[in-house]
PDB file of N, CA, C and O in Angstrom:
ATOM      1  N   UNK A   1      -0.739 -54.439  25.634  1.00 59.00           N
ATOM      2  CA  UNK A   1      -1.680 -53.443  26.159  1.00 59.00           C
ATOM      3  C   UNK A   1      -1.328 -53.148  27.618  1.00 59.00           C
ATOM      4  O   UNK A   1      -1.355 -54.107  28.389  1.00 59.00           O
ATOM      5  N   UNK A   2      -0.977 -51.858  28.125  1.00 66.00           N
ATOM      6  CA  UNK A   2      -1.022 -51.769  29.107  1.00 66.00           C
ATOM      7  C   UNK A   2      -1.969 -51.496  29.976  1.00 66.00           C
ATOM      8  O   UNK A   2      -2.828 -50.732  29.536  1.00 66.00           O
ATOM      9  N   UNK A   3      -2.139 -51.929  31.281  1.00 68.00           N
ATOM     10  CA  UNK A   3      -3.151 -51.982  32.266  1.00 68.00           C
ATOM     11  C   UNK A   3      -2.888 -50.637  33.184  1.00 68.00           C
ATOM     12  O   UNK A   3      -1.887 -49.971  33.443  1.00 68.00           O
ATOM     13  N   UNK A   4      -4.051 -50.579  33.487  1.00 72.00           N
ATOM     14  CA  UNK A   4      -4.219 -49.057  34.076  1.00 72.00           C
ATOM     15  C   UNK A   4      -5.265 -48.993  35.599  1.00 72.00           C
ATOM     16  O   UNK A   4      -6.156 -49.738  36.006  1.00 72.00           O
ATOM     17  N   UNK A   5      -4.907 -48.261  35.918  1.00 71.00           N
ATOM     18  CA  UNK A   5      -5.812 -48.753  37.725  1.00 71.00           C
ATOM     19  C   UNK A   5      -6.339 -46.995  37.897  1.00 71.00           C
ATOM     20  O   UNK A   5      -5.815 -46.180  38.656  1.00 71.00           O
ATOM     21  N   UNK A   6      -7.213 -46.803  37.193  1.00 71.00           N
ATOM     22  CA  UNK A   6      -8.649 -45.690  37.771  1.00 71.00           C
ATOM     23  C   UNK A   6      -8.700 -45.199  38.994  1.00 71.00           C
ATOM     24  O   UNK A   6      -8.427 -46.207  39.646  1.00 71.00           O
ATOM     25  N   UNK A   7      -8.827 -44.531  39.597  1.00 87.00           N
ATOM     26  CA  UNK A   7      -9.380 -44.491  40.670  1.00 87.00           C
ATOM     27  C   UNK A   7     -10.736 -43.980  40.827  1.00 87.00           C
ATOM     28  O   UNK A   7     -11.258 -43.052  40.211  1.00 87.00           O
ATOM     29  N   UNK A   8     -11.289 -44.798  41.840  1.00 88.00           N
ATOM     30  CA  UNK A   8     -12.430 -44.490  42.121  1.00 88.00           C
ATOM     31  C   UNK A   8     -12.922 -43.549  41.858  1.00 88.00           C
ATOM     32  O   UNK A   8     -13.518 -43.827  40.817  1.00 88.00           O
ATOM     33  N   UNK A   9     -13.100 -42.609  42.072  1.00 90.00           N
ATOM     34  CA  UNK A   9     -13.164 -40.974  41.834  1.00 90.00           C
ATOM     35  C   UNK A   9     -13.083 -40.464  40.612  1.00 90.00           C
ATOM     36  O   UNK A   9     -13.542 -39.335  40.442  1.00 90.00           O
ATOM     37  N   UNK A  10     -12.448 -41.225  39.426  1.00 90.00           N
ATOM     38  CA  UNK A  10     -12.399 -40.723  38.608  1.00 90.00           C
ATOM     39  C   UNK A  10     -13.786 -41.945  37.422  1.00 90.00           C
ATOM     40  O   UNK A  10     -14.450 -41.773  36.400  1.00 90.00           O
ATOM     41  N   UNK A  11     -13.527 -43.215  38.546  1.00 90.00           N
ATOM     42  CA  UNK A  11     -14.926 -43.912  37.507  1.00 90.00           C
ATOM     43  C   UNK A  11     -16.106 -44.168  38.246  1.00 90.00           C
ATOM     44  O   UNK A  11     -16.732 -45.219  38.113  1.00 90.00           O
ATOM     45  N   UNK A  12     -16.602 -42.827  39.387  1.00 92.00           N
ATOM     46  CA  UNK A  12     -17.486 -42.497  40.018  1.00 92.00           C
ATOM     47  C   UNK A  12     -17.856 -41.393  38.922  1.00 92.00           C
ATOM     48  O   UNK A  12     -19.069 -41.299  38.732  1.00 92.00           O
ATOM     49  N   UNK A  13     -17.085 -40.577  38.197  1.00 93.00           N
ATOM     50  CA  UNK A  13     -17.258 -39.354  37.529  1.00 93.00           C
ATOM     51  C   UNK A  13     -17.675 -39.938  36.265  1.00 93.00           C
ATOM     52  O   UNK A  13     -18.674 -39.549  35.658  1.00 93.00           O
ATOM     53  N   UNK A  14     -16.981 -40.785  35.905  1.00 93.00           N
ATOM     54  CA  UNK A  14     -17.479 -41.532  34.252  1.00 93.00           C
ATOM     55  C   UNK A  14     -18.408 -42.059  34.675  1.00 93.00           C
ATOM     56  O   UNK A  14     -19.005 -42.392  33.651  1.00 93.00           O
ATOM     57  N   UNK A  15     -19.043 -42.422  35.588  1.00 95.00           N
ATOM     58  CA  UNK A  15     -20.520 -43.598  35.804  1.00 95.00           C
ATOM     59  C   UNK A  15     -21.619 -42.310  35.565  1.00 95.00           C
ATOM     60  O   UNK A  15     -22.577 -42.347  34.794  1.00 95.00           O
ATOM     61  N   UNK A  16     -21.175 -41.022  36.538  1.00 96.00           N
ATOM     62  CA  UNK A  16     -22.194 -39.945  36.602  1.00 96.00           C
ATOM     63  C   UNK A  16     -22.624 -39.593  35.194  1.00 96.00           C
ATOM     64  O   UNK A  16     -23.708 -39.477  34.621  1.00 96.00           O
ATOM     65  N   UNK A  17     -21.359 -39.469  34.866  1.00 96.00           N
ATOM     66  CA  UNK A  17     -22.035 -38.582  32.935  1.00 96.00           C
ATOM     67  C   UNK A  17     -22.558 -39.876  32.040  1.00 96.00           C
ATOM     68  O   UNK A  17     -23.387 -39.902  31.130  1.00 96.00           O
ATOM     69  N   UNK A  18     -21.922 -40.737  32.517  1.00 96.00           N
ATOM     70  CA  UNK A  18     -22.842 -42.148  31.396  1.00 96.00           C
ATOM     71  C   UNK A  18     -23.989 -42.751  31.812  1.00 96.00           C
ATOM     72  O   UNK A  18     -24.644 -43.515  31.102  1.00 96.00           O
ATOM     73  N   UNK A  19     -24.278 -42.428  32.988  1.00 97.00           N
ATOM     74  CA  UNK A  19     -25.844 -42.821  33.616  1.00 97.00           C
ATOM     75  C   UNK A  19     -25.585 -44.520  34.066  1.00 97.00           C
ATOM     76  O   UNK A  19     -26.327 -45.479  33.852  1.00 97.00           O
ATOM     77  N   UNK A  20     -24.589 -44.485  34.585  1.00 96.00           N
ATOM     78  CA  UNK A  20     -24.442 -46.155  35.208  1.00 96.00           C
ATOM     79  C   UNK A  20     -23.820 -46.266  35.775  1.00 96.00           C
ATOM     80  O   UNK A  20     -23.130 -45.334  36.189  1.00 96.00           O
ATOM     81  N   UNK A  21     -23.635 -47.994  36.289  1.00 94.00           N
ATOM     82  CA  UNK A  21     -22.963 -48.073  37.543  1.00 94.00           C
ATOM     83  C   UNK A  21     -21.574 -48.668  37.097  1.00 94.00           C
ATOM     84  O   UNK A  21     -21.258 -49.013  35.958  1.00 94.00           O
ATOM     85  N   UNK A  22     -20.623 -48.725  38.530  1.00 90.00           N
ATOM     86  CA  UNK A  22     -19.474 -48.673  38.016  1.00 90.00           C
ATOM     87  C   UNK A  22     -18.868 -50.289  37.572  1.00 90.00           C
ATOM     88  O   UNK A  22     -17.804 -50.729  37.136  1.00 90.00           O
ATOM     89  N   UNK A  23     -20.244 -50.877  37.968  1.00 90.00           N
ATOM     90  CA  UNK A  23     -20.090 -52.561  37.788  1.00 90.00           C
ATOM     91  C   UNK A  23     -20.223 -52.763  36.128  1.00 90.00           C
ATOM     92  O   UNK A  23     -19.611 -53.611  35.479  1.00 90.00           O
ATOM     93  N   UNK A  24     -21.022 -51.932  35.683  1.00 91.00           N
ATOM     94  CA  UNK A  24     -21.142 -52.068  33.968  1.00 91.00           C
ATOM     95  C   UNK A  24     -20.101 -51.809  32.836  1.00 91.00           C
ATOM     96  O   UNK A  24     -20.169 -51.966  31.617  1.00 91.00           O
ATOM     97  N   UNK A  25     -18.964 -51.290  33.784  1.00 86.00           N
ATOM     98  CA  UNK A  25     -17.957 -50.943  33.081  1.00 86.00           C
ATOM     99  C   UNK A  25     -16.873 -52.026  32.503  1.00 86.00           C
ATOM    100  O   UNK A  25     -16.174 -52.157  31.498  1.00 86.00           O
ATOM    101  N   UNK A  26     -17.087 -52.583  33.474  1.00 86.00           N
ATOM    102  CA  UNK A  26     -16.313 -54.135  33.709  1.00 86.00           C
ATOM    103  C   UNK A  26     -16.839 -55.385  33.203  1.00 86.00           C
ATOM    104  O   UNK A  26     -17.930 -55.657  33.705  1.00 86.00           O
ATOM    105  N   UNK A  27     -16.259 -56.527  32.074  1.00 84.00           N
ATOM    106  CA  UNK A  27     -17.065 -57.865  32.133  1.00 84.00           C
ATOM    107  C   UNK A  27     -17.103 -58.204  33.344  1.00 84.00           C
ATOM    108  O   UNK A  27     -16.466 -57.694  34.266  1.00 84.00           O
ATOM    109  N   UNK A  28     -18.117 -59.386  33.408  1.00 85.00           N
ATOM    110  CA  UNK A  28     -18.429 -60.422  34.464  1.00 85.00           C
ATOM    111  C   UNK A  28     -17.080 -61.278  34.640  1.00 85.00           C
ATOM    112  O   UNK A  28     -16.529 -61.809  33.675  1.00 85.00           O
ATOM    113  N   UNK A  29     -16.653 -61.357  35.800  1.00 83.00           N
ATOM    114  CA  UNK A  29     -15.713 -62.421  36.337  1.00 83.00           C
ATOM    115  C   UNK A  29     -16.136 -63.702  35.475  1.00 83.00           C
ATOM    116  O   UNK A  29     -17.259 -63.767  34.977  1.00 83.00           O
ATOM    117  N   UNK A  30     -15.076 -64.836  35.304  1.00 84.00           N
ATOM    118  CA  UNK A  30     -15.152 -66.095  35.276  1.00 84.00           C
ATOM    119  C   UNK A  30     -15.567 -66.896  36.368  1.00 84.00           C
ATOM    120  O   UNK A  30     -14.613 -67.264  37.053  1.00 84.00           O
ATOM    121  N   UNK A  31     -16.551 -67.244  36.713  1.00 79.00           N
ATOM    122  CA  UNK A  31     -16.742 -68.878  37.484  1.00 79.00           C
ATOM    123  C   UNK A  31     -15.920 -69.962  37.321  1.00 79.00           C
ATOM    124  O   UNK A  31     -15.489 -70.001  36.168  1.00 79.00           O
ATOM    125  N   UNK A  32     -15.504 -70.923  38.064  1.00 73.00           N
ATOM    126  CA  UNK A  32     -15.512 -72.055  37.961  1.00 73.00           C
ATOM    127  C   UNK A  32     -16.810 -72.842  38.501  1.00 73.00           C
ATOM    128  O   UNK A  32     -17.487 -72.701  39.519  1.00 73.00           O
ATOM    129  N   UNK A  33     -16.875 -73.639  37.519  1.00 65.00           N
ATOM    130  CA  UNK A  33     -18.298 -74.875  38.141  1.00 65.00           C
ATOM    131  C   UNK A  33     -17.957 -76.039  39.110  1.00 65.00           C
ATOM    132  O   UNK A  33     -18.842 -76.803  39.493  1.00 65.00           O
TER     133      UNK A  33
END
């Protein structure tokens, strides 16, 4: 799978029409305990 790098601007525009933020797009990081 190749990886791909968005730019801002363009997943400022996908957050607008999907009604969210751009943190929801993404899983949650891993922790270590």
């Amino acid at each position: 799978m190749e990886e791909q790098d968005p730019r801002l601007s363009s997943l400022e525009q996908i957050c607008f029409r999907l009604h969210c933020e751009i943190g929801d797009l993404f899983p949650p990081l891993e922790q270590d305990e």
